[in-house]
PDB file of C-alpha atoms in Angstrom:
ATOM      1  CA  GLN G   1      34.255 -55.677 -91.684  1.00 83.00           C
ATOM      2  CA  VAL G   2      33.534 -52.268 -90.255  1.00 93.00           C
ATOM      3  CA  VAL G   3      35.910 -49.466 -91.409  1.00 95.00           C
ATOM      4  CA  GLU G   4      35.784 -45.638 -89.884  1.00 97.00           C
ATOM      5  CA  SER G   5      36.631 -42.595 -91.525  1.00 97.00           C
ATOM      6  CA  GLY G   6      36.283 -38.867 -91.308  1.00 98.00           C
ATOM      7  CA  GLY G   7      38.475 -38.187 -88.242  1.00 97.00           C
ATOM      8  CA  GLY G   8      40.879 -34.978 -88.310  1.00 97.00           C
ATOM      9  CA  LEU G   9      41.999 -32.113 -86.197  1.00 98.00           C
ATOM     10  CA  VAL G  10      39.549 -29.113 -85.785  1.00 98.00           C
ATOM     11  CA  GLN G  11      39.228 -26.346 -83.428  1.00 98.00           C
ATOM     12  CA  ALA G  12      36.690 -25.869 -80.394  1.00 98.00           C
ATOM     13  CA  GLY G  13      33.424 -24.958 -82.184  1.00 98.00           C
ATOM     14  CA  ASP G  14      33.899 -27.017 -85.128  1.00 98.00           C
ATOM     15  CA  SER G  15      32.000 -30.075 -86.560  1.00 98.00           C
ATOM     16  CA  LEU G  16      33.092 -33.041 -87.884  1.00 98.00           C
ATOM     17  CA  ARG G  17      31.277 -35.761 -89.414  1.00 98.00           C
ATOM     18  CA  LEU G  18      32.649 -39.433 -88.982  1.00 98.00           C
ATOM     19  CA  SER G  19      31.811 -42.305 -91.320  1.00 98.00           C
ATOM     20  CA  CYS G  20      31.639 -46.179 -90.965  1.00 96.00           C
ATOM     21  CA  ALA G  21      31.380 -48.418 -93.768  1.00 94.00           C
ATOM     22  CA  SER G  22      29.828 -51.713 -92.563  1.00 86.00           C
ATOM     23  CA  SER G  23      29.936 -53.878 -96.285  1.00 77.00           C
ATOM     24  CA  GLY G  24      31.463 -56.749 -94.114  1.00 72.00           C
ATOM     25  CA  LEU G  25      28.526 -57.314 -92.466  1.00 74.00           C
ATOM     26  CA  ALA G  26      24.900 -57.982 -93.342  1.00 69.00           C
ATOM     27  CA  SER G  27      24.748 -55.035 -91.924  1.00 59.00           C
ATOM     28  CA  ASN G  28      21.083 -54.281 -92.327  1.00 73.00           C
ATOM     29  CA  ALA G  29      20.396 -56.706 -89.203  1.00 86.00           C
ATOM     30  CA  PHE G  30      22.688 -55.026 -86.883  1.00 93.00           C
ATOM     31  CA  VAL G  31      22.675 -52.096 -84.299  1.00 96.00           C
ATOM     32  CA  MET G  32      25.699 -49.934 -85.066  1.00 96.00           C
ATOM     33  CA  GLY G  33      27.071 -47.473 -82.487  1.00 97.00           C
ATOM     34  CA  TRP G  34      30.045 -45.356 -81.723  1.00 98.00           C
ATOM     35  CA  PHE G  35      32.434 -45.125 -79.039  1.00 98.00           C
ATOM     36  CA  ARG G  36      35.266 -43.390 -78.013  1.00 98.00           C
ATOM     37  CA  HIS G  37      38.416 -43.538 -76.278  1.00 97.00           C
ATOM     38  CA  ARG G  38      40.056 -40.819 -74.779  1.00 93.00           C
ATOM     39  CA  PRO G  39      44.025 -40.991 -73.258  1.00 86.00           C
ATOM     40  CA  GLY G  40      43.574 -42.388 -69.617  1.00 90.00           C
ATOM     41  CA  ASP G  41      39.868 -43.268 -69.823  1.00 93.00           C
ATOM     42  CA  GLU G  42      37.752 -46.786 -70.572  1.00 95.00           C
ATOM     43  CA  ARG G  43      36.257 -46.838 -74.091  1.00 96.00           C
ATOM     44  CA  GLU G  44      33.159 -45.189 -73.569  1.00 97.00           C
ATOM     45  CA  PHE G  45      29.620 -45.116 -75.671  1.00 98.00           C
ATOM     46  CA  VAL G  46      28.936 -42.417 -77.405  1.00 98.00           C
ATOM     47  CA  ALA G  47      25.545 -43.117 -79.626  1.00 98.00           C
ATOM     48  CA  GLY G  48      23.815 -45.976 -80.808  1.00 98.00           C
ATOM     49  CA  ILE G  49      21.131 -46.451 -83.439  1.00 97.00           C
ATOM     50  CA  THR G  50      18.594 -49.491 -84.320  1.00 97.00           C
ATOM     51  CA  VAL G  51      18.357 -51.614 -87.509  1.00 94.00           C
ATOM     52  CA  SER G  52      15.451 -49.431 -88.575  1.00 94.00           C
ATOM     53  CA  GLY G  53      17.198 -46.290 -87.591  1.00 94.00           C
ATOM     54  CA  LEU G  54      13.863 -45.213 -85.689  1.00 96.00           C
ATOM     55  CA  THR G  55      15.485 -45.305 -82.016  1.00 97.00           C
ATOM     56  CA  THR G  56      18.693 -43.885 -81.143  1.00 98.00           C
ATOM     57  CA  GLU G  57      20.796 -43.240 -77.859  1.00 98.00           C
ATOM     58  CA  TYR G  58      23.678 -40.956 -76.753  1.00 98.00           C
ATOM     59  CA  ALA G  59      26.155 -40.171 -74.289  1.00 98.00           C
ATOM     60  CA  ASP G  60      24.952 -37.607 -72.132  1.00 98.00           C
ATOM     61  CA  SER G  61      27.954 -35.404 -72.711  1.00 97.00           C
ATOM     62  CA  VAL G  62      27.212 -35.332 -76.331  1.00 98.00           C
ATOM     63  CA  LYS G  63      23.540 -34.822 -75.811  1.00 98.00           C
ATOM     64  CA  GLY G  64      22.369 -32.165 -78.418  1.00 97.00           C
ATOM     65  CA  ARG G  65      25.924 -31.920 -80.153  1.00 98.00           C
ATOM     66  CA  PHE G  66      26.182 -35.296 -81.946  1.00 98.00           C
ATOM     67  CA  THR G  67      23.658 -36.865 -84.012  1.00 98.00           C
ATOM     68  CA  ILE G  68      23.962 -40.881 -85.187  1.00 98.00           C
ATOM     69  CA  SER G  69      22.332 -41.904 -88.328  1.00 97.00           C
ATOM     70  CA  ARG G  70      22.419 -44.812 -90.838  1.00 95.00           C
ATOM     71  CA  ASP G  71      21.680 -45.516 -94.777  1.00 93.00           C
ATOM     72  CA  ASN G  72      21.253 -48.894 -94.918  1.00 91.00           C
ATOM     73  CA  VAL G  73      21.216 -49.180 -98.536  1.00 89.00           C
ATOM     74  CA  GLN G  74      24.883 -47.737 -98.485  1.00 90.00           C
ATOM     75  CA  ARG G  75      25.491 -49.441 -95.051  1.00 91.00           C
ATOM     76  CA  MET G  76      26.873 -46.647 -93.839  1.00 93.00           C
ATOM     77  CA  VAL G  77      26.584 -45.028 -90.686  1.00 96.00           C
ATOM     78  CA  TYR G  78      27.611 -41.655 -89.576  1.00 98.00           C
ATOM     79  CA  LEU G  79      28.357 -39.534 -86.491  1.00 98.00           C
ATOM     80  CA  GLN G  80      27.527 -35.825 -86.922  1.00 98.00           C
ATOM     81  CA  MET G  81      29.369 -34.289 -84.452  1.00 98.00           C
ATOM     82  CA  ASP G  82      28.835 -30.332 -83.705  1.00 98.00           C
ATOM     83  CA  ASN G  83      30.131 -27.772 -81.230  1.00 98.00           C
ATOM     84  CA  LEU G  84      33.393 -29.873 -80.601  1.00 98.00           C
ATOM     85  CA  THR G  85      35.142 -29.111 -77.934  1.00 97.00           C
ATOM     86  CA  PRO G  86      38.622 -29.841 -76.631  1.00 96.00           C
ATOM     87  CA  GLY G  87      37.213 -32.748 -74.255  1.00 96.00           C
ATOM     88  CA  ASP G  88      35.776 -34.542 -77.407  1.00 97.00           C
ATOM     89  CA  THR G  89      39.272 -35.395 -78.227  1.00 97.00           C
ATOM     90  CA  ALA G  90      39.681 -39.330 -78.669  1.00 98.00           C
ATOM     91  CA  LEU G  91      40.093 -42.574 -81.095  1.00 98.00           C
ATOM     92  CA  TYR G  92      36.548 -42.811 -82.548  1.00 98.00           C
ATOM     93  CA  TYR G  93      35.393 -46.464 -83.055  1.00 98.00           C
ATOM     94  CA  CYS G  94      32.539 -47.882 -84.839  1.00 97.00           C
ATOM     95  CA  ALA G  95      30.882 -50.812 -83.484  1.00 97.00           C
ATOM     96  CA  ALA G  96      28.104 -53.088 -84.404  1.00 96.00           C
ATOM     97  CA  ARG G  97      26.001 -55.858 -82.511  1.00 95.00           C
ATOM     98  CA  LYS G  98      22.847 -57.732 -82.908  1.00 94.00           C
ATOM     99  CA  GLY G  99      19.926 -56.996 -80.288  1.00 94.00           C
ATOM    100  CA  THR G 100      19.248 -53.830 -78.697  1.00 96.00           C
ATOM    101  CA  ILE G 101      21.767 -50.835 -77.960  1.00 98.00           C
ATOM    102  CA  SER G 102      24.149 -51.151 -75.308  1.00 97.00           C
ATOM    103  CA  ALA G 103      26.463 -49.386 -73.669  1.00 97.00           C
ATOM    104  CA  GLY G 104      28.750 -51.730 -72.819  1.00 97.00           C
ATOM    105  CA  PRO G 105      31.452 -52.200 -75.220  1.00 97.00           C
ATOM    106  CA  GLU G 106      31.811 -55.688 -74.081  1.00 97.00           C
ATOM    107  CA  ASP G 107      28.385 -56.330 -75.679  1.00 97.00           C
ATOM    108  CA  TRP G 108      29.743 -55.586 -79.248  1.00 97.00           C
ATOM    109  CA  PRO G 109      31.659 -58.285 -80.817  1.00 95.00           C
ATOM    110  CA  TYR G 110      32.519 -56.360 -84.117  1.00 94.00           C
ATOM    111  CA  TRP G 111      34.870 -53.297 -83.851  1.00 96.00           C
ATOM    112  CA  GLY G 112      36.585 -51.179 -86.706  1.00 96.00           C
ATOM    113  CA  GLN G 113      40.082 -49.891 -86.021  1.00 96.00           C
ATOM    114  CA  GLY G 114      39.296 -46.331 -85.348  1.00 97.00           C
ATOM    115  CA  THR G 115      39.912 -43.046 -86.501  1.00 98.00           C
ATOM    116  CA  GLN G 116      41.169 -40.069 -84.294  1.00 98.00           C
ATOM    117  CA  VAL G 117      39.652 -36.884 -83.888  1.00 98.00           C
ATOM    118  CA  THR G 118      41.589 -34.136 -82.049  1.00 98.00           C
ATOM    119  CA  VAL G 119      40.005 -30.894 -80.868  1.00 98.00           C
ATOM    120  CA  SER G 120      42.237 -27.770 -80.181  1.00 97.00           C
ATOM    121  CA  SER G 121      41.209 -24.882 -77.815  1.00 94.00           C
TER     122      SER G 121
END
């Protein structure tokens, strides 16, 4: 129902755009979010966007570098990642939920399989 794409191997300072296709859901009714799982860490919230797209939230670690957006006609969600650092290396997940943006992974019932982002120094 939720499928991520766009990951890859890049160098520090590069940009990458992740995509999330949510065609399996009535996605225009869902809040969408991006999370990441770095080796040895818990899954952490990266960014979220409301149904209208008018409200976004970001983790402090990515503010000013990452931008979440959505296209409700195409049922797509994007994560533009600029000025990447090795610390951004992780498996990135797209998630969907009803209601409001939440930073807690346990609050999101729908998940993709993830797309790997690796940033070399």
